[in-house]
Every structure is written in C-alpha cells, then in structure tokens.
PDB file of C-alpha atoms and ligand atoms in Angstrom:
ATOM      1  CA  UNK A   1      27.964  34.131  -3.077  1.00 92.00           C
ATOM      2  CA  UNK A   2      28.375  35.942   0.193  1.00 94.00           C
ATOM      3  CA  UNK A   3      25.905  38.602   1.302  1.00 93.00           C
ATOM      4  CA  UNK A   4      26.270  41.434   3.797  1.00 92.00           C
ATOM      5  CA  UNK A   5      23.436  43.793   4.660  1.00 90.00           C
ATOM      6  CA  UNK A   6      24.398  47.284   5.747  1.00 77.00           C
ATOM      7  CA  UNK A   7      22.499  50.197   7.183  1.00 74.00           C
ATOM      8  CA  UNK A   8      19.641  51.613   5.111  1.00 74.00           C
ATOM      9  CA  UNK A   9      19.097  48.101   3.681  1.00 85.00           C
ATOM     10  CA  UNK A  10      22.136  48.340   1.421  1.00 93.00           C
ATOM     11  CA  UNK A  11      23.598  45.045   0.265  1.00 96.00           C
ATOM     12  CA  UNK A  12      27.133  43.942  -0.510  1.00 96.00           C
ATOM     13  CA  UNK A  13      27.418  40.765  -2.554  1.00 97.00           C
ATOM     14  CA  UNK A  14      30.638  38.871  -3.028  1.00 98.00           C
ATOM     15  CA  UNK A  15      30.051  36.684  -6.055  1.00 98.00           C
ATOM     16  CA  UNK A  16      32.685  33.985  -6.235  1.00 97.00           C
ATOM     17  CA  UNK A  17      34.856  32.574  -9.023  1.00 98.00           C
ATOM     18  CA  UNK A  18      32.944  30.574 -11.673  1.00 98.00           C
ATOM     19  CA  UNK A  19      29.506  31.898 -10.652  1.00 98.00           C
ATOM     20  CA  UNK A  20      27.358  33.606 -13.333  1.00 98.00           C
ATOM     21  CA  UNK A  21      27.100  37.311 -12.564  1.00 98.00           C
ATOM     22  CA  UNK A  22      23.765  38.413 -14.036  1.00 98.00           C
ATOM     23  CA  UNK A  23      21.916  35.193 -13.133  1.00 98.00           C
ATOM     24  CA  UNK A  24      23.176  35.463  -9.535  1.00 98.00           C
ATOM     25  CA  UNK A  25      22.045  39.103  -9.332  1.00 98.00           C
ATOM     26  CA  UNK A  26      18.646  38.146 -10.779  1.00 97.00           C
ATOM     27  CA  UNK A  27      18.229  35.321  -8.240  1.00 97.00           C
ATOM     28  CA  UNK A  28      19.223  37.644  -5.398  1.00 96.00           C
ATOM     29  CA  UNK A  29      16.779  40.366  -6.478  1.00 95.00           C
ATOM     30  CA  UNK A  30      14.015  37.771  -6.771  1.00 94.00           C
ATOM     31  CA  UNK A  31      14.712  36.182  -3.373  1.00 94.00           C
ATOM     32  CA  UNK A  32      14.927  39.594  -1.664  1.00 91.00           C
ATOM     33  CA  UNK A  33      11.903  40.934  -3.601  1.00 90.00           C
ATOM     34  CA  UNK A  34      14.041  43.872  -4.757  1.00 88.00           C
ATOM     35  CA  UNK A  35      11.927  45.466  -7.431  1.00 77.00           C
ATOM     36  CA  UNK A  36      13.956  48.650  -7.681  1.00 93.00           C
ATOM     37  CA  UNK A  37      17.590  49.343  -6.917  1.00 95.00           C
ATOM     38  CA  UNK A  38      20.939  50.748  -7.978  1.00 97.00           C
ATOM     39  CA  UNK A  39      23.812  48.387  -8.779  1.00 98.00           C
ATOM     40  CA  UNK A  40      27.529  49.143  -8.838  1.00 98.00           C
ATOM     41  CA  UNK A  41      30.539  46.900  -8.652  1.00 98.00           C
ATOM     42  CA  UNK A  42      34.120  45.940  -9.437  1.00 98.00           C
ATOM     43  CA  UNK A  43      35.986  42.650  -9.805  1.00 98.00           C
ATOM     44  CA  UNK A  44      37.119  40.385 -12.630  1.00 98.00           C
ATOM     45  CA  UNK A  45      35.134  38.521 -15.278  1.00 98.00           C
ATOM     46  CA  UNK A  46      35.592  35.910 -18.010  1.00 98.00           C
ATOM     47  CA  UNK A  47      33.387  34.601 -20.845  1.00 98.00           C
ATOM     48  CA  UNK A  48      31.722  37.992 -21.097  1.00 98.00           C
ATOM     49  CA  UNK A  49      28.871  38.631 -23.536  1.00 98.00           C
ATOM     50  CA  UNK A  50      28.433  42.338 -24.286  1.00 98.00           C
ATOM     51  CA  UNK A  51      25.923  44.131 -26.456  1.00 98.00           C
ATOM     52  CA  UNK A  52      25.785  47.331 -28.463  1.00 98.00           C
ATOM     53  CA  UNK A  53      22.223  48.401 -29.273  1.00 98.00           C
ATOM     54  CA  UNK A  54      21.753  49.131 -32.968  1.00 97.00           C
ATOM     55  CA  UNK A  55      18.713  51.406 -32.943  1.00 96.00           C
ATOM     56  CA  UNK A  56      18.378  51.372 -36.731  1.00 96.00           C
ATOM     57  CA  UNK A  57      17.885  47.589 -36.797  1.00 97.00           C
ATOM     58  CA  UNK A  58      16.331  47.466 -33.325  1.00 96.00           C
ATOM     59  CA  UNK A  59      18.598  44.696 -32.134  1.00 97.00           C
ATOM     60  CA  UNK A  60      21.732  44.167 -30.119  1.00 98.00           C
ATOM     61  CA  UNK A  61      25.037  43.475 -31.817  1.00 98.00           C
ATOM     62  CA  UNK A  62      26.431  40.800 -29.485  1.00 98.00           C
ATOM     63  CA  UNK A  63      30.059  39.891 -28.909  1.00 98.00           C
ATOM     64  CA  UNK A  64      31.656  37.371 -26.570  1.00 98.00           C
ATOM     65  CA  UNK A  65      35.033  38.056 -24.951  1.00 98.00           C
ATOM     66  CA  UNK A  66      36.683  34.824 -23.816  1.00 98.00           C
ATOM     67  CA  UNK A  67      40.395  35.171 -24.538  1.00 97.00           C
ATOM     68  CA  UNK A  68      41.444  36.047 -20.987  1.00 98.00           C
ATOM     69  CA  UNK A  69      40.211  37.203 -17.608  1.00 98.00           C
ATOM     70  CA  UNK A  70      39.140  40.842 -17.698  1.00 98.00           C
ATOM     71  CA  UNK A  71      39.202  43.445 -14.983  1.00 98.00           C
ATOM     72  CA  UNK A  72      35.668  44.542 -14.210  1.00 98.00           C
ATOM     73  CA  UNK A  73      36.560  48.198 -13.961  1.00 98.00           C
ATOM     74  CA  UNK A  74      33.025  49.324 -13.462  1.00 98.00           C
ATOM     75  CA  UNK A  75      29.623  47.671 -13.286  1.00 98.00           C
ATOM     76  CA  UNK A  76      26.742  50.095 -13.239  1.00 98.00           C
ATOM     77  CA  UNK A  77      23.018  49.591 -13.585  1.00 98.00           C
ATOM     78  CA  UNK A  78      19.678  49.075 -11.951  1.00 97.00           C
ATOM     79  CA  UNK A  79      16.923  46.696 -10.953  1.00 97.00           C
ATOM     80  CA  UNK A  80      13.424  47.264 -12.292  1.00 96.00           C
ATOM     81  CA  UNK A  81      10.295  45.245 -12.891  1.00 95.00           C
ATOM     82  CA  UNK A  82       9.808  43.642 -16.287  1.00 94.00           C
ATOM     83  CA  UNK A  83       6.748  41.489 -16.823  1.00 92.00           C
ATOM     84  CA  UNK A  84       6.209  41.582 -13.039  1.00 91.00           C
ATOM     85  CA  UNK A  85       9.653  40.103 -12.278  1.00 92.00           C
ATOM     86  CA  UNK A  86      12.874  41.777 -11.070  1.00 93.00           C
ATOM     87  CA  UNK A  87      15.014  42.596 -14.106  1.00 95.00           C
ATOM     88  CA  UNK A  88      18.740  43.391 -13.962  1.00 97.00           C
ATOM     89  CA  UNK A  89      20.008  45.998 -16.437  1.00 98.00           C
ATOM     90  CA  UNK A  90      23.769  46.482 -16.148  1.00 98.00           C
ATOM     91  CA  UNK A  91      26.579  47.913 -18.243  1.00 98.00           C
ATOM     92  CA  UNK A  92      30.212  46.906 -17.794  1.00 98.00           C
ATOM     93  CA  UNK A  93      33.564  48.514 -18.491  1.00 98.00           C
ATOM     94  CA  UNK A  94      36.268  45.872 -18.886  1.00 98.00           C
ATOM     95  CA  UNK A  95      40.053  46.088 -19.015  1.00 98.00           C
ATOM     96  CA  UNK A  96      42.411  43.644 -20.733  1.00 98.00           C
ATOM     97  CA  UNK A  97      46.060  42.764 -20.001  1.00 97.00           C
ATOM     98  CA  UNK A  98      47.250  45.529 -22.339  1.00 98.00           C
ATOM     99  CA  UNK A  99      45.234  48.021 -20.301  1.00 98.00           C
ATOM    100  CA  UNK A 100      42.732  48.632 -23.069  1.00 98.00           C
ATOM    101  CA  UNK A 101      39.242  49.435 -21.849  1.00 98.00           C
ATOM    102  CA  UNK A 102      36.017  48.503 -23.613  1.00 98.00           C
ATOM    103  CA  UNK A 103      32.486  47.812 -22.573  1.00 98.00           C
ATOM    104  CA  UNK A 104      28.785  47.720 -23.248  1.00 98.00           C
ATOM    105  CA  UNK A 105      25.468  46.265 -22.200  1.00 98.00           C
ATOM    106  CA  UNK A 106      26.200  43.153 -20.155  1.00 98.00           C
ATOM    107  CA  UNK A 107      24.158  40.082 -21.082  1.00 98.00           C
ATOM    108  CA  UNK A 108      26.097  37.610 -18.922  1.00 98.00           C
ATOM    109  CA  UNK A 109      29.572  36.838 -17.661  1.00 98.00           C
ATOM    110  CA  UNK A 110      31.288  34.354 -15.383  1.00 98.00           C
ATOM    111  CA  UNK A 111      33.185  35.633 -12.382  1.00 98.00           C
ATOM    112  CA  UNK A 112      36.922  35.124 -13.038  1.00 98.00           C
ATOM    113  CA  UNK A 113      38.389  36.001  -9.634  1.00 96.00           C
ATOM    114  CA  UNK A 114      35.762  37.698  -7.484  1.00 97.00           C
ATOM    115  CA  UNK A 115      33.270  40.527  -7.721  1.00 98.00           C
ATOM    116  CA  UNK A 116      32.297  43.082  -5.116  1.00 98.00           C
ATOM    117  CA  UNK A 117      28.793  44.309  -5.861  1.00 98.00           C
ATOM    118  CA  UNK A 118      26.795  46.966  -4.046  1.00 97.00           C
ATOM    119  CA  UNK A 119      23.018  47.187  -4.289  1.00 97.00           C
ATOM    120  CA  UNK A 120      21.069  50.136  -2.950  1.00 95.00           C
ATOM    121  CA  UNK A 121      17.292  49.555  -2.838  1.00 93.00           C
ATOM    122  CA  UNK A 122      15.405  52.410  -4.463  1.00 91.00           C
ATOM    123  CA  UNK A 123      12.207  52.221  -2.431  1.00 86.00           C
ATOM    124  CA  UNK A 124      10.059  52.451  -5.564  1.00 86.00           C
ATOM    125  CA  UNK A 125       9.387  49.965  -8.336  1.00 86.00           C
ATOM    126  CA  UNK A 126      10.362  51.274 -11.775  1.00 92.00           C
ATOM    127  CA  UNK A 127       8.482  49.250 -14.377  1.00 93.00           C
ATOM    128  CA  UNK A 128       9.561  48.464 -17.914  1.00 94.00           C
ATOM    129  CA  UNK A 129       7.190  48.445 -20.868  1.00 93.00           C
ATOM    130  CA  UNK A 130       7.962  47.644 -24.453  1.00 94.00           C
ATOM    131  CA  UNK A 131       8.527  50.771 -26.553  1.00 93.00           C
ATOM    132  CA  UNK A 132       7.667  50.194 -30.235  1.00 93.00           C
ATOM    133  CA  UNK A 133       9.807  53.107 -31.497  1.00 92.00           C
ATOM    134  CA  UNK A 134      12.931  52.011 -29.645  1.00 94.00           C
ATOM    135  CA  UNK A 135      12.374  48.248 -29.792  1.00 95.00           C
ATOM    136  CA  UNK A 136      13.236  47.707 -26.113  1.00 95.00           C
ATOM    137  CA  UNK A 137      11.412  47.502 -22.774  1.00 94.00           C
ATOM    138  CA  UNK A 138      12.061  50.960 -21.314  1.00 94.00           C
ATOM    139  CA  UNK A 139      11.323  52.285 -17.849  1.00 92.00           C
ATOM    140  CA  UNK A 140       7.964  53.989 -18.232  1.00 87.00           C
TER     141      UNK A 140
HETATM  142 ZN1  LIG B   1      21.829  48.253 -21.614  1.00 63.54          ZN
END
C-alpha cells in the first residue's frame, strides 16, 4: 500500500495487487486513529464477497464473485467506531467483462490490479450501536 496525505488531512491510498481491501482499510484507520471518515474509490477487485441485507431474517445473504477480475466502478462508504474500534462500512459497484454492473455491501475483496482510495476525515466520531429492530449496529 502506498499512502499520500493531502491538504485538509485527506488521504489517498494505493492498495496494490493481491492485498485485501477491507482489512487494509481497517488497519490504516486503526494506525491513523481515524474514527470517522468518508471513503470513496475506484480500481479492480477479485474474490469479492458481497452482501444483501435481508431485513426480514435479519441477516446478510452473502455471495462470492471469483470468476474473473472485476472493475471496481465505485467504492463508497464511511469509517465509524464500533465497539471502540474503527469500523469500515463500504458498498461496491462492480463491472464484469460483459459490462454488466452489480454490487452490494462489501465484506472483503482482494485487489486484482490496483485501487485508488480517497479518505476524508470527518472530524467527529460516529459511533455504532446494535439496533434490535434492524439487527445491525447502526450509527446512533
Ligand atoms: Zn452495508
């Protein structure tokens, strides 16, 4: 991973081929003590695990995509505090070689080519607490 810091404490991360995306973002947020922030990015991913939240059953339907490298058309999400630790919540839109687009909640993926990620610190610490009705830790 390469890291550039810009003005206003913005960060650009270049996460390299074969590195885990979400784990690398989590490590970065922990090392930088980033408790709150906005995440956006583009690149290419492989071995992607996506989720669709089934509210009725209060659980994620999970699916792994590992048939090819996928364009990371858009990564969007945030950093918050969950159980006193930085927590990465990101959604991904992916494109395949037939130019179909799909996406969902991103559990983890491996970088296939490169990723270019931007993180903007929020200056506040949004905190997640478990919501019984929804079945997830929501920003409270
Ligand atoms: Zn999500």
